[in-house]
């Protein structure tokens, strides 16, 4: 896969179709790859990487990249194409300036899941028939591939590329995922249980803003949380209220625009399942206003930008069953 | 806990507000029990705040030789300064300081001929030095002040300049404004050009303050005239929160403006990275 | 949160009222001498749509025990469609608050026209009573703002 | 003097300490990560190398009230809300975090002393824990830290069937004296074996040979003007993760909060990665992510050494290597800027 990508990228650079390539650059270890822009065949040969750890979504970088001159090649996984489309729809990415090559998606791995098994001193990680052989300074460890899958890939919604100029590998289908299972599980708890669950999760928050900053739907030039005139500017949650507020508002601001790419949960240093907040909105929107997938196309109106005369009343929330 | 902490401010009462220019007011501040809130040296700064509105660093524009009060000349440009411009006499404010170093009035500057170059609100920190020098006149040589502004109305402390500075002996004041204006028969032109035109003798020490562009061109002009970098002092400003080199935001290279500055000799400044 | 002379809990209710209908409805209930609790603090807004989620959260932060949003009946919005957007937004917001374990009965949307003074008073009485039963807001309060 | 506690008595030890003062120990969370928590009966000491958040929280918490104001008309009343901190113990601080306290001290305990920090520092007893299983992300040795012999008031050394304790300060002696009835004598030669074993592992770490030769206060302008910064910072998304998990990042912001009853002035952690860090009414000296990114690494590798006789502002704990959303970190920066 990686070889095919490098080969194609070099061709497109050589024939002048693009002058830059957006991809991932090899890190210090076998798992810490960084999104990067490549401009030469030599750089691609030396540093370009695409493996089980290239899970970062590249779409948001294209907002900045398409402001520049020239055309850029971007390798997008299926979930990234949804984010890409959504950004095109919101006029944040200039579609003309990007050459999209769709590449097969994950599941991608999360090094934290491997560390959580107590495996440390990691020197190399190989996938042998879906068993990870992890070479460490303390000897070789093994673990099943599926137990190391990152939270964003745990319940994949689609293997289909919604936008591309060409594909490497085959296109997949929209999946019948189980992504709302955890949301449902929480919904079925009592109010007190839910409160306790979220308190224990959100109290871990260190307000690093990584979830907001990495989110492809969060592209405001000036975020309300950074704007002194907004009245809610804050840099740290000085009270549990502010923890709740930040996460409610963050999720609300992307409601109807969130493509469920899972980047928020991937980057959270405290492993807070932030995607559940976004998925709650998606689930509600689907059930109350009709199924909607943000980023699926660039034409549909966002659910919070439209209405129907016979929409349900807000009291539907109060009339729900179990407390 | 009996120890004082610099982050816990003192109180001051605004006893007089003077409208200097359309967007600059000068505030007179005294301690609630009368007298100055604290002593300072020319060039030092203080953190003024209205709780709930904001806190910011301002240079103290009155001279230490003034034993009754402190003054701050403040230009209206942000949230806190807007608030300060709207308040009335009698308002309490919180104040902490003094912060930073000072112009070396008792050491390097002593016995020297002095050339002050200021632009716009940049006169504010220099006014403290100028009045200090006037009050200790015998310690210093000739004094020349070159001060310019956008227009006549934008000249800060115009009345004091005319009524006091210009009447002092051994002080030469040269005023300039950027564009010709009715009722102005003085010099018209930018400060850096005017300095070159005046061709001051290179035996004086220069104190510059103003917009960054003005400082940059003035320095270039002074070099052409034969001044050394070691002869020039300026005062800087960056975003500050603590005032004592701990909050970590006002650094230029390894120097904190609030602690190692705000007064820098130009040769010190040119060794630092260009990030201000 | 307030406590009356008998040491009973008196909920503080914030009511966001649309200028064109509910605010006039509140006025009407007053001129008709209809009683509604004094704990209800009305904030006039140009349209129910003006209320963004932050307003609701802010009210709770500052000590409200219940927040009610009153607007024109669907179809009657002075600006044609504002309240339809309100309806979607608030449904999602309330659902989210519920999801976070914040008592859902502390929030409500009611449509009250300028002619419905009686409905306004009845709604406020009923809502205040419902919130009184829930007790003081503890799950979405800012401890710094709690009255000593 | 070397004292020892057997593993079986560890719970008793925690009970004894927490009976007298607040005790914090690193413990495992459900998600597999470790964090410092207030000790409660039954809580188990984590085996993890490091906690997600560093131990700096105990002396420099994320938010802290400084002073309160009461406003009435034109009048302001200043209320000193400082209280004497209660004694507490942090157990199991690694060598890297222990060194970070020295670096924070150089900021907060120099004149004018930060009374809020000092208050906590005076009342805290630090029990460090020697490392026996360093991770691939560890590089504390590059900054002259010896993870087999960490500092603090008391050092604990894990030795199979228990822990050896060694007091390093007066506070530490007192700490050990208070729990003396639970302790027995330790065997110095066994300690040397354990340390030797760890030293051998340290040599095998992938970052063992990371060099700091290219950095320091004397290289300010050449490093600042390096053309590598643009490439290094291009993928930085400008979040604050690295600064908030960092044990030595010490920048803060001061803010006011209106409680409806008065104003509380508090300080909270701030990050040089944020665009508003240096934003002023008339502009921003650090306009793009490049300048902000550069500031963070220059601060650690050049500015701090320039002001502290060459001592660096990084302790090599590896948290930023593990937590950066896009895996850009100080090691990559150092390797890129290295003069070979």
Tab-separated table of N, CA and C in Angstrom, chain A residues 183 186-187 191-192 194-195 198 231-232 238-239 241-242 244-245 248-249 252 276-277 280-281 284-285 288-289 303-309 311-314 316-318 320-323, chain C residues 52-54 57-58 60-62 74-75 80-81 84-85 87-109 111 138-144:
chain	number	residue	atom	x	y	z
A	183	UNK	N	-24.011	4.909	23.370
A	183	UNK	CA	-24.945	6.011	23.645
A	183	UNK	C	-26.231	5.438	24.222
A	186	UNK	N	-25.926	4.303	27.758
A	186	UNK	CA	-25.990	5.415	28.705
A	186	UNK	C	-27.416	5.928	28.846
A	187	UNK	N	-28.117	5.989	27.721
A	187	UNK	CA	-29.504	6.478	27.765
A	187	UNK	C	-30.368	5.620	28.681
A	191	UNK	N	-30.684	8.768	35.579
A	191	UNK	CA	-30.107	10.098	35.490
A	191	UNK	C	-28.878	10.211	36.411
A	192	UNK	N	-29.005	9.670	37.597
A	192	UNK	CA	-27.891	9.731	38.551
A	192	UNK	C	-26.674	8.967	38.029
A	194	UNK	N	-25.953	8.352	34.908
A	194	UNK	CA	-25.359	9.125	33.804
A	194	UNK	C	-24.544	10.285	34.344
A	195	UNK	N	-25.099	10.950	35.348
A	195	UNK	CA	-24.396	12.088	35.937
A	195	UNK	C	-23.049	11.632	36.486
A	198	UNK	N	-20.532	10.811	33.633
A	198	UNK	CA	-19.936	11.970	32.962
A	198	UNK	C	-19.081	12.803	33.896
A	231	UNK	N	-17.820	36.505	26.562
A	231	UNK	CA	-18.327	36.347	27.915
A	231	UNK	C	-18.107	34.952	28.478
A	232	UNK	N	-17.673	34.013	27.647
A	232	UNK	CA	-17.434	32.669	28.174
A	232	UNK	C	-16.001	32.235	27.909
A	238	UNK	N	-12.428	26.177	35.987
A	238	UNK	CA	-12.207	26.528	37.385
A	238	UNK	C	-13.260	25.883	38.279
A	239	UNK	N	-14.279	25.318	37.648
A	239	UNK	CA	-15.368	24.720	38.408
A	239	UNK	C	-15.961	23.607	37.548
A	241	UNK	N	-18.823	23.165	36.708
A	241	UNK	CA	-19.746	23.745	35.745
A	241	UNK	C	-19.032	24.042	34.426
A	242	UNK	N	-17.850	24.602	34.537
A	242	UNK	CA	-17.136	24.981	33.321
A	242	UNK	C	-16.684	23.766	32.524
A	244	UNK	N	-18.480	20.978	32.302
A	244	UNK	CA	-19.691	20.598	31.576
A	244	UNK	C	-19.963	21.562	30.432
A	245	UNK	N	-19.867	22.843	30.757
A	245	UNK	CA	-20.206	23.856	29.757
A	245	UNK	C	-19.343	23.714	28.512
A	248	UNK	N	-20.401	20.634	26.514
A	248	UNK	CA	-21.731	20.755	25.898
A	248	UNK	C	-21.650	21.700	24.706
A	249	UNK	N	-21.041	22.848	24.920
A	249	UNK	CA	-20.993	23.854	23.853
A	249	UNK	C	-20.131	23.368	22.689
A	252	UNK	N	-22.235	20.980	20.871
A	252	UNK	CA	-23.391	21.642	20.251
A	252	UNK	C	-22.976	22.441	19.021
A	276	UNK	N	-18.846	10.332	22.274
A	276	UNK	CA	-20.192	9.952	22.695
A	276	UNK	C	-21.123	11.159	22.731
A	277	UNK	N	-20.579	12.318	23.066
A	277	UNK	CA	-21.399	13.531	23.081
A	277	UNK	C	-21.847	13.861	21.661
A	280	UNK	N	-24.378	11.370	20.468
A	280	UNK	CA	-25.700	11.584	21.051
A	280	UNK	C	-26.480	12.567	20.162
A	281	UNK	N	-25.833	13.626	19.749
A	281	UNK	CA	-26.503	14.584	18.864
A	281	UNK	C	-26.875	13.922	17.538
A	284	UNK	N	-29.839	11.640	18.071
A	284	UNK	CA	-31.068	12.415	18.231
A	284	UNK	C	-31.534	12.991	16.904
A	285	UNK	N	-30.596	13.542	16.155
A	285	UNK	CA	-30.959	14.129	14.861
A	285	UNK	C	-31.551	13.048	13.960
A	288	UNK	N	-35.056	12.068	15.379
A	288	UNK	CA	-36.095	13.095	15.444
A	288	UNK	C	-36.342	13.803	14.116
A	289	UNK	N	-35.289	13.989	13.332
A	289	UNK	CA	-35.433	14.797	12.110
A	289	UNK	C	-35.088	14.035	10.841
A	303	UNK	N	-29.175	19.792	9.468
A	303	UNK	CA	-30.433	19.692	10.222
A	303	UNK	C	-30.719	20.879	11.132
A	304	UNK	N	-29.684	21.570	11.583
A	304	UNK	CA	-29.978	22.727	12.440
A	304	UNK	C	-30.132	23.998	11.617
A	305	UNK	N	-29.980	23.871	10.309
A	305	UNK	CA	-30.196	25.020	9.429
A	305	UNK	C	-31.544	24.940	8.741
A	306	UNK	N	-32.331	23.955	9.100
A	306	UNK	CA	-33.663	23.879	8.510
A	306	UNK	C	-34.652	23.391	9.555
A	307	UNK	N	-35.914	23.316	9.150
A	307	UNK	CA	-36.945	22.907	10.099
A	307	UNK	C	-38.125	22.368	9.319
A	308	UNK	N	-38.993	21.680	10.031
A	308	UNK	CA	-40.262	21.268	9.431
A	308	UNK	C	-41.370	21.801	10.320
A	309	UNK	N	-42.515	22.089	9.688
A	309	UNK	CA	-43.636	22.635	10.465
A	309	UNK	C	-44.049	21.652	11.569
A	311	UNK	N	-42.221	19.410	13.180
A	311	UNK	CA	-41.181	18.858	14.049
A	311	UNK	C	-41.759	18.561	15.432
A	312	UNK	N	-41.132	17.624	16.110
A	312	UNK	CA	-41.584	17.311	17.466
A	312	UNK	C	-41.318	18.504	18.380
A	313	UNK	N	-42.055	18.569	19.467
A	313	UNK	CA	-41.830	19.612	20.465
A	313	UNK	C	-40.683	19.191	21.390
A	314	UNK	N	-40.079	20.204	22.042
A	314	UNK	CA	-38.972	19.900	22.955
A	314	UNK	C	-39.424	19.002	24.101
A	316	UNK	N	-40.672	16.357	24.012
A	316	UNK	CA	-40.414	14.941	23.732
A	316	UNK	C	-39.318	14.407	24.662
A	317	UNK	N	-38.388	15.295	25.013
A	317	UNK	CA	-37.299	14.891	25.900
A	317	UNK	C	-37.852	14.552	27.278
A	318	UNK	N	-38.833	15.352	27.722
A	318	UNK	CA	-39.375	15.155	29.065
A	318	UNK	C	-40.301	13.950	29.126
A	320	UNK	N	-39.814	11.161	27.661
A	320	UNK	CA	-39.135	9.880	27.513
A	320	UNK	C	-39.336	9.006	28.730
A	321	UNK	N	-39.172	7.716	28.519
A	321	UNK	CA	-39.399	6.743	29.601
A	321	UNK	C	-38.476	6.914	30.784
A	322	UNK	N	-37.768	5.875	31.048
A	322	UNK	CA	-36.981	5.753	32.281
A	322	UNK	C	-36.277	7.043	32.652
A	323	UNK	N	-36.294	7.330	33.886
A	323	UNK	CA	-35.613	8.509	34.432
A	323	UNK	C	-34.108	8.333	34.282
C	52	UNK	N	-29.370	31.290	22.762
C	52	UNK	CA	-28.519	30.186	22.355
C	52	UNK	C	-28.202	29.328	23.578
C	53	UNK	N	-27.704	28.131	23.385
C	53	UNK	CA	-27.525	27.216	24.511
C	53	UNK	C	-26.740	27.822	25.665
C	54	UNK	N	-25.834	28.720	25.297
C	54	UNK	CA	-25.022	29.358	26.325
C	54	UNK	C	-25.881	30.109	27.337
C	57	UNK	N	-27.260	27.694	29.867
C	57	UNK	CA	-26.226	27.219	30.794
C	57	UNK	C	-25.816	28.323	31.751
C	58	UNK	N	-25.694	29.524	31.228
C	58	UNK	CA	-25.310	30.658	32.053
C	58	UNK	C	-26.306	30.887	33.181
C	60	UNK	N	-28.148	28.711	34.652
C	60	UNK	CA	-27.903	27.700	35.691
C	60	UNK	C	-26.650	28.034	36.480
C	61	UNK	N	-25.611	28.483	35.774
C	61	UNK	CA	-24.358	28.810	36.451
C	61	UNK	C	-24.580	29.875	37.521
C	62	UNK	N	-25.408	30.863	37.148
C	62	UNK	CA	-25.608	32.016	38.024
C	62	UNK	C	-26.654	31.774	39.098
C	74	UNK	N	-45.728	27.920	17.148
C	74	UNK	CA	-45.181	27.609	15.827
C	74	UNK	C	-46.088	28.180	14.735
C	75	UNK	N	-45.471	28.850	13.790
C	75	UNK	CA	-46.251	29.465	12.716
C	75	UNK	C	-46.520	30.929	12.964
C	80	UNK	N	-41.131	35.089	11.121
C	80	UNK	CA	-41.534	33.965	10.281
C	80	UNK	C	-41.139	32.587	10.806
C	81	UNK	N	-39.819	32.402	11.060
C	81	UNK	CA	-39.416	31.019	11.319
C	81	UNK	C	-38.512	30.840	12.528
C	84	UNK	N	-39.157	27.974	14.969
C	84	UNK	CA	-38.938	26.606	14.465
C	84	UNK	C	-37.493	26.175	14.722
C	85	UNK	N	-36.574	27.122	14.538
C	85	UNK	CA	-35.164	26.806	14.815
C	85	UNK	C	-34.962	26.596	16.312
C	87	UNK	N	-37.025	25.445	18.334
C	87	UNK	CA	-37.572	24.152	18.716
C	87	UNK	C	-36.552	23.039	18.510
C	88	UNK	N	-35.886	23.059	17.345
C	88	UNK	CA	-34.875	22.023	17.095
C	88	UNK	C	-33.706	22.144	18.055
C	89	UNK	N	-33.223	23.366	18.201
C	89	UNK	CA	-32.057	23.573	19.056
C	89	UNK	C	-32.315	23.130	20.474
C	90	UNK	N	-33.441	23.588	21.003
C	90	UNK	CA	-33.694	23.315	22.417
C	90	UNK	C	-33.981	21.837	22.655
C	91	UNK	N	-34.621	21.207	21.683
C	91	UNK	CA	-34.849	19.765	21.811
C	91	UNK	C	-33.510	19.052	21.963
C	92	UNK	N	-32.575	19.415	21.087
C	92	UNK	CA	-31.260	18.764	21.141
C	92	UNK	C	-30.516	19.123	22.418
C	93	UNK	N	-30.609	20.374	22.819
C	93	UNK	CA	-29.888	20.790	24.029
C	93	UNK	C	-30.449	20.081	25.259
C	94	UNK	N	-31.765	20.064	25.370
C	94	UNK	CA	-32.369	19.432	26.550
C	94	UNK	C	-32.036	17.946	26.577
C	95	UNK	N	-32.044	17.354	25.413
C	95	UNK	CA	-31.709	15.950	25.328
C	95	UNK	C	-30.268	15.715	25.784
C	96	UNK	N	-29.393	16.646	25.411
C	96	UNK	CA	-27.991	16.526	25.813
C	96	UNK	C	-27.832	16.703	27.321
C	97	UNK	N	-28.551	17.682	27.879
C	97	UNK	CA	-28.474	17.883	29.335
C	97	UNK	C	-28.938	16.612	30.049
C	98	UNK	N	-30.014	16.054	29.533
C	98	UNK	CA	-30.532	14.813	30.095
C	98	UNK	C	-29.478	13.707	30.001
C	99	UNK	N	-28.793	13.677	28.857
C	99	UNK	CA	-27.765	12.669	28.608
C	99	UNK	C	-26.618	12.801	29.616
C	100	UNK	N	-26.338	14.033	30.031
C	100	UNK	CA	-25.259	14.266	30.995
C	100	UNK	C	-25.732	14.071	32.428
C	101	UNK	N	-26.997	13.670	32.561
C	101	UNK	CA	-27.504	13.388	33.897
C	101	UNK	C	-28.006	14.612	34.631
C	102	UNK	N	-28.265	15.696	33.888
C	102	UNK	CA	-28.815	16.894	34.526
C	102	UNK	C	-30.335	16.796	34.421
C	103	UNK	N	-31.016	16.958	35.542
C	103	UNK	CA	-32.456	16.697	35.574
C	103	UNK	C	-33.173	17.425	34.439
C	104	UNK	N	-33.864	16.657	33.594
C	104	UNK	CA	-34.469	17.250	32.406
C	104	UNK	C	-35.649	18.153	32.757
C	105	UNK	N	-36.235	17.957	33.935
C	105	UNK	CA	-37.395	18.770	34.273
C	105	UNK	C	-37.029	20.180	34.724
C	106	UNK	N	-35.746	20.476	34.722
C	106	UNK	CA	-35.336	21.851	35.039
C	106	UNK	C	-35.410	22.749	33.816
C	107	UNK	N	-35.643	22.161	32.662
C	107	UNK	CA	-35.666	22.950	31.437
C	107	UNK	C	-37.005	22.761	30.742
C	108	UNK	N	-37.467	23.757	30.066
C	108	UNK	CA	-38.723	23.615	29.348
C	108	UNK	C	-38.854	24.680	28.261
C	109	UNK	N	-39.599	24.326	27.215
C	109	UNK	CA	-39.993	25.309	26.208
C	109	UNK	C	-41.514	25.359	26.204
C	111	UNK	N	-44.926	27.528	24.377
C	111	UNK	CA	-45.396	28.555	23.431
C	111	UNK	C	-46.539	29.317	24.090
C	138	UNK	N	-28.029	21.286	41.711
C	138	UNK	CA	-26.693	20.955	42.217
C	138	UNK	C	-25.798	20.393	41.127
C	139	UNK	N	-26.411	19.924	40.055
C	139	UNK	CA	-25.597	19.241	39.047
C	139	UNK	C	-25.044	20.188	37.990
C	140	UNK	N	-25.636	21.335	37.871
C	140	UNK	CA	-25.142	22.264	36.855
C	140	UNK	C	-24.973	23.640	37.485
C	141	UNK	N	-24.446	23.667	38.685
C	141	UNK	CA	-24.239	24.957	39.320
C	141	UNK	C	-22.752	25.240	39.393
C	142	UNK	N	-22.437	26.510	39.484
C	142	UNK	CA	-21.057	26.925	39.664
C	142	UNK	C	-20.893	27.254	41.139
C	143	UNK	N	-20.081	26.470	41.820
C	143	UNK	CA	-19.965	26.637	43.274
C	143	UNK	C	-19.499	28.031	43.667
C	144	UNK	N	-18.772	28.664	42.754
C	144	UNK	CA	-18.278	29.995	43.081
C	144	UNK	C	-19.414	31.002	43.198
